Every structure is written in structure tokens, then in C-alpha cells.
CSV table of C-alpha atoms and ligand atoms in Angstrom, one decimal:
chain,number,residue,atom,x,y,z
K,1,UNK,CA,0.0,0.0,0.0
K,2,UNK,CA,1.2,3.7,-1.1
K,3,UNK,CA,1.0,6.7,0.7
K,4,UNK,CA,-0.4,9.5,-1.8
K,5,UNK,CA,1.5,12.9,-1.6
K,6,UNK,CA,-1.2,15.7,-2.6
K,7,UNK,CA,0.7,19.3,-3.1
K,8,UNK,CA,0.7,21.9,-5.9
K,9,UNK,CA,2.9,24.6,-6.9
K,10,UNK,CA,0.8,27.1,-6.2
K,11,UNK,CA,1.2,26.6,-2.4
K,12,UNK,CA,4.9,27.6,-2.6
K,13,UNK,CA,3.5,31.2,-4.5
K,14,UNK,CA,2.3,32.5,-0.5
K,15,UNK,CA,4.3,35.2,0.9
K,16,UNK,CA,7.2,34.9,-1.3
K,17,UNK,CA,8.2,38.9,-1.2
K,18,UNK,CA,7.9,38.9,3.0
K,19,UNK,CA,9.8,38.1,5.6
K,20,UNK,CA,7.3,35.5,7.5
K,21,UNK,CA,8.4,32.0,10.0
K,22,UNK,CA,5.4,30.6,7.7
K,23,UNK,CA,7.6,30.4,4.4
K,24,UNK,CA,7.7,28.7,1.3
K,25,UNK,CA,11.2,27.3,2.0
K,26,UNK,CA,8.9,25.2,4.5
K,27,UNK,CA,8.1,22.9,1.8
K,28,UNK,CA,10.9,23.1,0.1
K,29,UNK,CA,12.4,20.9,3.2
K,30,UNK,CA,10.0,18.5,3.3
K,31,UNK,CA,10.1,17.6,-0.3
K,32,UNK,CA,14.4,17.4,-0.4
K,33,UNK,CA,13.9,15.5,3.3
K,34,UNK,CA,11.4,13.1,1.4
K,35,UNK,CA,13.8,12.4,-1.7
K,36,UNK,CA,16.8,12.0,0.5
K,37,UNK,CA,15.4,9.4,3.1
K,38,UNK,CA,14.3,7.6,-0.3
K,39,UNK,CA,10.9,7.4,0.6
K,40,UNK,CA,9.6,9.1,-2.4
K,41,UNK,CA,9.8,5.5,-4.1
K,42,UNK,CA,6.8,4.2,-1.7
K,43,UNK,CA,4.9,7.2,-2.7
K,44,UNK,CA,2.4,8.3,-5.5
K,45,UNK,CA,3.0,12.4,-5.9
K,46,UNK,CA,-0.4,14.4,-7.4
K,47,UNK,CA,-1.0,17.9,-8.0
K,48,UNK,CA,-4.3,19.1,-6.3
K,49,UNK,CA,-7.0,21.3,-7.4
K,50,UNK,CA,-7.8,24.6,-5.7
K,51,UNK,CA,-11.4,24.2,-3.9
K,52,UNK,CA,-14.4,26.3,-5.3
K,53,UNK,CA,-16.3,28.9,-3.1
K,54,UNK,CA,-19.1,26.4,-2.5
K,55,UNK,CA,-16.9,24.1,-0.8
K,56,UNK,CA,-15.1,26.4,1.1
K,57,UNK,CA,-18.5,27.7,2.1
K,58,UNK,CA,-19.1,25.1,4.1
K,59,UNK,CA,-16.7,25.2,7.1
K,60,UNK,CA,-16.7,29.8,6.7
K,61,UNK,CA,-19.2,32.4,6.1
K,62,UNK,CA,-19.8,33.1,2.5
K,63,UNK,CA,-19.2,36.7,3.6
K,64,UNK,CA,-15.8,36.1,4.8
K,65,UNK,CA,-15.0,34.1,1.7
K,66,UNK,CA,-16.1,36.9,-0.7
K,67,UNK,CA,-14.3,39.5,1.2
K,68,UNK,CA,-10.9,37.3,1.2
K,69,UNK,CA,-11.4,37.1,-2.6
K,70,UNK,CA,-12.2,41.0,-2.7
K,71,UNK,CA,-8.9,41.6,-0.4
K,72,UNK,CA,-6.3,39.7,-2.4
K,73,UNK,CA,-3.9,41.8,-3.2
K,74,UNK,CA,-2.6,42.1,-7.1
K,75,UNK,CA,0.9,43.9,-5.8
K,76,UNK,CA,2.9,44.3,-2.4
K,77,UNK,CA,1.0,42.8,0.3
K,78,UNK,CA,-1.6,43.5,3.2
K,79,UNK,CA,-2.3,42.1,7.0
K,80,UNK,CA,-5.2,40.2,7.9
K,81,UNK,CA,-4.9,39.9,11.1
K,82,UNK,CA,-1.5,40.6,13.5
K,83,UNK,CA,0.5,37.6,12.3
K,84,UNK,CA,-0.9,36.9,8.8
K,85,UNK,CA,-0.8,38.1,5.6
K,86,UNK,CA,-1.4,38.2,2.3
K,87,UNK,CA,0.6,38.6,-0.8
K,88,UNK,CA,-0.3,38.7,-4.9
K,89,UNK,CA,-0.2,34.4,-4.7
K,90,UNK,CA,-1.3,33.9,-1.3
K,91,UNK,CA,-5.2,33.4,-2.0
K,92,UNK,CA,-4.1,30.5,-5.2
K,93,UNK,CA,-2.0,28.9,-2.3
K,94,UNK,CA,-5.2,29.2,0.1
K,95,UNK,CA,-7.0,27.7,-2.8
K,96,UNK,CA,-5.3,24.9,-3.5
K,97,UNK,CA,-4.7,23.9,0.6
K,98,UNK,CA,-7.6,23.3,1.2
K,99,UNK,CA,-8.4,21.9,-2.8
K,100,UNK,CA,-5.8,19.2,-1.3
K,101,UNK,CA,-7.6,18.3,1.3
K,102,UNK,CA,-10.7,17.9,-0.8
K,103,UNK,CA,-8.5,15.2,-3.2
K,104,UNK,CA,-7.3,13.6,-0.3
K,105,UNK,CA,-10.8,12.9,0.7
K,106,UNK,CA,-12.1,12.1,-2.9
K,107,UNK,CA,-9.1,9.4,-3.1
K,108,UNK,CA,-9.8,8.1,0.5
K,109,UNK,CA,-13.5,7.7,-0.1
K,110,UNK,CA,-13.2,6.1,-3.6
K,111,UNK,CA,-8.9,6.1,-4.7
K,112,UNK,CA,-6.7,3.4,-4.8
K,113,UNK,CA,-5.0,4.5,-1.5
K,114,UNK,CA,-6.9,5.3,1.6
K,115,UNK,CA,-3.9,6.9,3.2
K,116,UNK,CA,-2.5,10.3,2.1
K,117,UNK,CA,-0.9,13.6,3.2
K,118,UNK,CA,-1.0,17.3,1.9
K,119,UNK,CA,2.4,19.0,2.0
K,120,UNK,CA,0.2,22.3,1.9
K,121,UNK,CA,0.4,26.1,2.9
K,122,UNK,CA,-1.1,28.4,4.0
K,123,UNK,CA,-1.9,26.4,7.2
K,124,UNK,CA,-5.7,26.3,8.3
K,125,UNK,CA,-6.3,25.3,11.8
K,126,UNK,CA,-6.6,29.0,13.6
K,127,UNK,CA,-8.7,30.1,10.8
K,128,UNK,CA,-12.9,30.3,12.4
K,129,UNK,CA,-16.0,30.4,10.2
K,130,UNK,CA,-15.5,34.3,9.7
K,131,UNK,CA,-11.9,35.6,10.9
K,132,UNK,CA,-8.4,34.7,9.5
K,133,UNK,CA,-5.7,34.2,12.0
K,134,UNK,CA,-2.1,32.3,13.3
K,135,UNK,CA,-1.0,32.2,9.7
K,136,UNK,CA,-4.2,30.7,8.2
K,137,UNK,CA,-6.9,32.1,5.6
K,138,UNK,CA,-9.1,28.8,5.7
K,139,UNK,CA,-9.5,26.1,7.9
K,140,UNK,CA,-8.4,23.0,5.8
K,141,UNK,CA,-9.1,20.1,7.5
K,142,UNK,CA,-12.6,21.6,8.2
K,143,UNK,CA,-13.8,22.1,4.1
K,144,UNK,CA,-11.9,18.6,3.9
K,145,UNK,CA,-14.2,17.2,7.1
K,146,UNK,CA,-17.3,19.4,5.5
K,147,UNK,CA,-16.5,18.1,2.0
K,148,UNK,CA,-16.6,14.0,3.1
K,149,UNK,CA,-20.0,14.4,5.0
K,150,UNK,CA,-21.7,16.5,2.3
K,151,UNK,CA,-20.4,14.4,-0.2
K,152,UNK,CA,-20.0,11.1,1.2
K,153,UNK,CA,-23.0,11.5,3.6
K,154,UNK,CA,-20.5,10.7,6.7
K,155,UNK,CA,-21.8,10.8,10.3
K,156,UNK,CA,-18.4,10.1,11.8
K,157,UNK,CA,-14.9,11.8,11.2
K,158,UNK,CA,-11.8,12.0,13.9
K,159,UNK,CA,-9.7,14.7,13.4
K,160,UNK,CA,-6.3,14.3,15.5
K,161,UNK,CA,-4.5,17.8,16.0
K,162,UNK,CA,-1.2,17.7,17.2
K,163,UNK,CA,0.1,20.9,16.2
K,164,UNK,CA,1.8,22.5,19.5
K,165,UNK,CA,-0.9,25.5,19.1
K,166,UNK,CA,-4.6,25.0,19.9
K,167,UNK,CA,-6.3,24.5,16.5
K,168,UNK,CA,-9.1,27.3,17.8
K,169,UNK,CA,-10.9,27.9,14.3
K,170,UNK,CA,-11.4,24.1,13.9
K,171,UNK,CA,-12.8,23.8,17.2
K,172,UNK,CA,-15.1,27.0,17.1
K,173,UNK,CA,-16.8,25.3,13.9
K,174,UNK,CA,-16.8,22.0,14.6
K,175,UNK,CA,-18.2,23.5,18.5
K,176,UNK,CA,-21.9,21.9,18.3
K,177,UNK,CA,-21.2,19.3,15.2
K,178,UNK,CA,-21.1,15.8,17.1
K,179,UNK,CA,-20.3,14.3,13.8
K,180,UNK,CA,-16.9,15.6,14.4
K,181,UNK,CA,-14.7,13.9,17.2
K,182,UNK,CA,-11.8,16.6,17.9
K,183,UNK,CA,-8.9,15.2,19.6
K,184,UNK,CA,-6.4,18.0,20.2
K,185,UNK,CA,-3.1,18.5,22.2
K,186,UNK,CA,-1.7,21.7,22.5
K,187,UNK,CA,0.9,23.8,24.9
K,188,UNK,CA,-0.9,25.6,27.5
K,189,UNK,CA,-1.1,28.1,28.5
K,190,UNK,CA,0.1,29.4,24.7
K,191,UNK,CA,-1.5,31.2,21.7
K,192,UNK,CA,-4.0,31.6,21.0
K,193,UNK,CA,-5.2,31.0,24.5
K,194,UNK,CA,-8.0,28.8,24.2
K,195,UNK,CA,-9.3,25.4,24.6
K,196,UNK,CA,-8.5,24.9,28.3
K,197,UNK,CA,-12.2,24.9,29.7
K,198,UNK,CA,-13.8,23.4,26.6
K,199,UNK,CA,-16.3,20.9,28.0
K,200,UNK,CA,-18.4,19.7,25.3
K,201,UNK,CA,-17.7,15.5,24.5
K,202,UNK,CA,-17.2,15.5,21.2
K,203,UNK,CA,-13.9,17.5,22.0
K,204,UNK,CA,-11.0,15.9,23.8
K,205,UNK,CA,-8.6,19.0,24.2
K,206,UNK,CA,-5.3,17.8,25.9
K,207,UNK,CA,-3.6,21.1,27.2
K,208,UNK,CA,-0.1,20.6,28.6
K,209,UNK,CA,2.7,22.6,29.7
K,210,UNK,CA,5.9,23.8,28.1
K,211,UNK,CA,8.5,21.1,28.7
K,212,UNK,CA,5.9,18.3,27.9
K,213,UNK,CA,8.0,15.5,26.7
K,214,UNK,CA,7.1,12.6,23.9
K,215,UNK,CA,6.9,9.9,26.5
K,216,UNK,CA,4.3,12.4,28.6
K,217,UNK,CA,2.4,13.1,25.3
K,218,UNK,CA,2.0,9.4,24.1
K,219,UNK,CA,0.6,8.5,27.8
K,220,UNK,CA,-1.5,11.2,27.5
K,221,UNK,CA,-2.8,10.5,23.9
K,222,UNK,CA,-3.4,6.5,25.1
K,223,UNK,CA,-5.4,7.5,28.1
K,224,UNK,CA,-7.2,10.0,26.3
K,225,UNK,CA,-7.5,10.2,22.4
K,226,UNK,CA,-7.4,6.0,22.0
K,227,UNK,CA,-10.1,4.5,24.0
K,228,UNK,CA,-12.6,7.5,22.7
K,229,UNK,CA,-11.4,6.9,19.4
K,230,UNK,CA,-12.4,3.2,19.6
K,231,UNK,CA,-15.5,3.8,21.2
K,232,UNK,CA,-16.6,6.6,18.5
K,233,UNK,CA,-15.6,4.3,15.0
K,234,UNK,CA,-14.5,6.6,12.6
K,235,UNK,CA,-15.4,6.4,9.1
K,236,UNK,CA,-12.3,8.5,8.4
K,237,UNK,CA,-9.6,9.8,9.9
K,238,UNK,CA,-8.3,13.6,9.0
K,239,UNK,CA,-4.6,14.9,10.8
K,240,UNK,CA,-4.1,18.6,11.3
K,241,UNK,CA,-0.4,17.4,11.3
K,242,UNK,CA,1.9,20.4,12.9
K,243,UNK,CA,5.3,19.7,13.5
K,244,UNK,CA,6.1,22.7,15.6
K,245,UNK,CA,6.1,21.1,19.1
K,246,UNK,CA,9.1,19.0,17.7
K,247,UNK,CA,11.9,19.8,20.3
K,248,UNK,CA,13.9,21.4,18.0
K,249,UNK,CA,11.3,24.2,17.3
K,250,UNK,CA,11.6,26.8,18.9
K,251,UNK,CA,8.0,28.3,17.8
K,252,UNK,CA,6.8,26.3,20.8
K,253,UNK,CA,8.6,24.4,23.7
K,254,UNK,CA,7.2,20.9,23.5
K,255,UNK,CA,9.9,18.1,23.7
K,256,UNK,CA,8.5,15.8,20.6
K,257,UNK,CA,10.8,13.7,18.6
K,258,UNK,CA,10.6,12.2,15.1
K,259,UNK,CA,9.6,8.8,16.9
K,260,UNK,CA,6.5,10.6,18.5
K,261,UNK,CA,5.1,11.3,15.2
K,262,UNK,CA,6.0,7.9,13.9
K,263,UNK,CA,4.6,6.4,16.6
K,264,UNK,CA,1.0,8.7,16.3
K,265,UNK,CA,0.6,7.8,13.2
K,266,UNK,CA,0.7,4.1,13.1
K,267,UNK,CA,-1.3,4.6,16.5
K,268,UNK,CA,-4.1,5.8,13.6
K,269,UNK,CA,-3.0,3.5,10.8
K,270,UNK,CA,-4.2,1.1,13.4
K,271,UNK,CA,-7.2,2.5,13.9
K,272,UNK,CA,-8.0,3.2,10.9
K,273,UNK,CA,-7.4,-0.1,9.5
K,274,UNK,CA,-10.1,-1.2,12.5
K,275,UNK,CA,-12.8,1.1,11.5
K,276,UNK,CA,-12.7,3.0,8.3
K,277,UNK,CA,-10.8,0.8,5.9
K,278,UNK,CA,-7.3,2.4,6.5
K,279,UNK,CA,-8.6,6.0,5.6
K,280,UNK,CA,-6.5,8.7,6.6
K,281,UNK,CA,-5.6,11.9,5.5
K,282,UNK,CA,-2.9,14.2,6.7
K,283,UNK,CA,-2.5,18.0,6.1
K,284,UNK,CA,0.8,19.9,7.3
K,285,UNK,CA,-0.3,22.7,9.8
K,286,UNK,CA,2.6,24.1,11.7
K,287,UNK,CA,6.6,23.5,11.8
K,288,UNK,CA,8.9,26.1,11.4
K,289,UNK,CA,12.2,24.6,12.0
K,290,UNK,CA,13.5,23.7,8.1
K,291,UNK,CA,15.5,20.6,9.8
K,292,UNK,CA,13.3,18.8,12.2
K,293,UNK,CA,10.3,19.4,10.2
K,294,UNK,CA,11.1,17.7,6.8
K,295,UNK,CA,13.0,14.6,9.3
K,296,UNK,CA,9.1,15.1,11.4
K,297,UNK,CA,6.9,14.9,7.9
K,298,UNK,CA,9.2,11.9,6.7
K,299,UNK,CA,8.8,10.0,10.5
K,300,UNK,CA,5.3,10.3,9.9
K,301,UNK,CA,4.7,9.2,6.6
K,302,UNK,CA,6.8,6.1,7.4
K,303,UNK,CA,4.2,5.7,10.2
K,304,UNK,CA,1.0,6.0,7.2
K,305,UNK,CA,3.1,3.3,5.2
L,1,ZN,ZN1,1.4,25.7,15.4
């Protein structure tokens, strides 16, 4: 079994003119990290599509998606919110991001490989229903989760978020969807500052403090994330995969190691394999240090394979 590689050019067209941690040289590593380890052989490589206004629709406001279309810049460059902006290619990248997710889902649901992962930017997760933020202009995984039940009428999708920052805009619009299980672990207290009290079920927000190493992580994601994962039976699987609380980053101060994110992702290969026909689809969030991220991406595609 392959893993599928969904990207496009486009996503590398984002804030090329700006100085910005959130940078195109991002993917850059992953990709050289992927051909070096010499696991581009197991893996099938396809460009995505960018994702139309109805999709996208579905997880924002249509009023927030026309004004981002209206905003776009055609020259230089303008701030959407403190931390993220937009430059002349930056709404194509958006486009095809979450596009990617959308094939990732199309090839789960009826592809010859269940498993994939989107080495995609702009991230999504901060991103709400109405209100850009952390680096994101939509919230990918949520059109991808929005796009498999409208399309493939599903009443169950997990979606694992291991990104070091809370993923607030997925939580905010998944918030009264119990279709959606949210597992989520995330430094706290951190930016953005949210998703300590959250008490509804269908969300099983892990915060933990700076320091938190991968042993104290997996214990926590086996007591936690596991047993409620068995219990709900997913009919697919979707990753916000950040790789910024890799101990090497210094965007956040988790202790996480290449073997953490191996290990998480057979954890959901596993899974998977018990209750949705292997499906799983992974979409790059955060991960800032060049180095540790393309090694991270490269542990956890091994873990898919
Ligand atoms: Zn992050």
C-alpha cells in the first residue's frame, strides 16, 4: 500500500516577497527531506486542485470568503490579522490547501489508497468560520471534514490535531457538530489562548505545559485520544499534522521527537485499518524549523506506510 503525496505549486506562491516563519522554503524541506530518506519510491505524488467557493463555504461564512477574494492583493501585500498576511499568490496557495484536502478525501472515499498527506500552505487550523488568523486564511481540514460528509454522507470523522498550538478555528466550527470527534493537544497556556475549559464531549482537548515530553504526550494521547477513538468508530480519519512542538522548534517548547510522530501515526494507521478501511488523510499545519520538520513529515509518513 502507497502513501499518496497531494501538493501543488501554487502553495509555494504565498508570501514569497515577506519576511514571515510561515515560508515557502517550508516545503521546500520537506520535499528534499522526502527524496533523501528515499521514501519518495513508496509514494504516489499528485498535483491538487484549488477548492471552489461552495466548498469552502461550508466550514466559513460566505461573507468572509467573498471579502478574502475581494482583499487579495494584485501587488505588495496586506495584513489580515496581527500575524498573517497576504501577498499577490497567497489566495491560489489558500485555494489549492484546502483543494488538497478535498482530493485527499475524494481518493480516501473512492482512490486506490486510503492513506495520504498534503504537504500544503497556508496552514488552516486557527482560521474560524468568519476571521483569518495564526498564519491561516481557511481552515483546511474543516472544508476537507465538511466536504466527506456533504459528499459522502459521513456521520463520523476524527480529526487528531497535534500541532503545539490550539487549533481554535477548527474547534469553534466543529463546537456543536457531534459528527466531528476533535482530539487535540496543544501547549498551554500558549497562543492563542483557548481550549482549556472546553467541555463539550465530542472535544478531547489535551492542554499541557511547556516542557511536555514525547513519552508524557503518548501516555497522554493513550489515556485520552485512544479508548474515545475506539468507542466513536470513525469512518475516516483527518490529521491537522503540525510539527512545531518538535523539540527542536523553537515556535513552541514541546519536547517531541521524530519517533512521537512515527509512533501517532501508526497509532491511527491502526485504527483506521479497525474502522474505516485504512482511511487517513494528513494535512501539514505548523513547523517552522526547516530541519526537524522535513525529518518530522518523513517519521510520519513512514508511520501511514
Ligand atoms: Zn502551530
Amino acid at each position: 500500500m502507497s502513501v499518496t503525496i497531494f501538493s501543488h505549486p501554487s502553495c509555494m506562491q504565498h508570501q514569497v516577497t515577506e519576511v514571515h516563519p510561515e515560508e515557502p522554503a517550508r516545503l521546500s524541506a520537506i520535499n528534499d527531506q522526502i527524496i533523501r530518506s528515499g521514501l519518495e519510491l513508496a509514494l504516489t505524488q499528485r498535483d491538487g486542485h484549488p477548492a471552489s467557493k461552495e466548498q469552502l463555504n461550508r466550514a466559513h461564512d460566505a461573507s468572509y470568503v467573498d471579502e478574502i477574494f475581494a482583499k487579495a492583493p494584485t501587488e505588495g501585500h496586506i495584513w489580515l490579522d496581527p500575524d498573517t498576511l497576504m501577498t499577490e499568490g497567497s489566495l491560489q496557495a489558500a485555494l489549492y490547501a484546502a483543494g488538497c484536502g478535498i482530493d485527499a478525501v475524494n481518493e480516501a472515499m473512492q482512490g486506490a489508497n486510503p492513506r495520504s498527506f498534503c504537504v500544503v500552505r497556508p496552514p488552516g487550523h486557527h482560521a474560524t468560520e468568519k476571521k483569518a488568523m495564526g498564519f491561516c486564511i481557511f481552515n483546511n481540514i474543516a472544508v476537507a471534514a465538511h466536504h466527506a460528509m456533504a459528499c459522502y454522507a459521513l456521520e463520523r470523522i476524527a480529526i487528531i490535531d497535534f500541532d503545539v498550538h490550539h487549533g481554535n478555528g477548527t474547534e469553534s466550527i466543529f463546537l456543536n457538530d457531534q459528527r466531528v470527534l476533535l482530539c487535540s493537544s496543544f501547549q498551554h497556556p500558549f497562543y492563542p489562548h483557548t481550549g482549556a475549559s472546553t467541555t463539550q464531549p465530542h472535544i478531547i482537548n489535551c492542554p499541557m505545559p511547556a516542557g511536555t515530553s514525547g513519552s508524557e504526550w503518548q501516555a497522554e494521547v493513550k489515556q485520552r485520544w485512544l479508548p474515545a477513538l475506539h468507542r466513536f468508530k470513525p469512518q475516516l480519519i483527518l490529521v491537522s499534522a503540525g510539527f512545531d512542538g518538535h523539540s527542536e522548534d523553537d515556535m513552541g517548547q514541546f519536547n517531541l521527537r521524530e519517533t512521537d510522530y512515527f509512533w501517532i501515526a501508526e497509532q491511527l494507521k491502526g485504527l483506521a485499518e479497525q474502522h474505516c478501511e485504512g482511511r487517513v488523510v494528513g494535512m501539514l499545519e505548523g513547523g517552522y524549523d526547516h530541519s526537524s520538520l522535513g525529518r518530522s513529515v518523513v517519521a510520519f509518513i513512514k508511520g501511514l506506510l
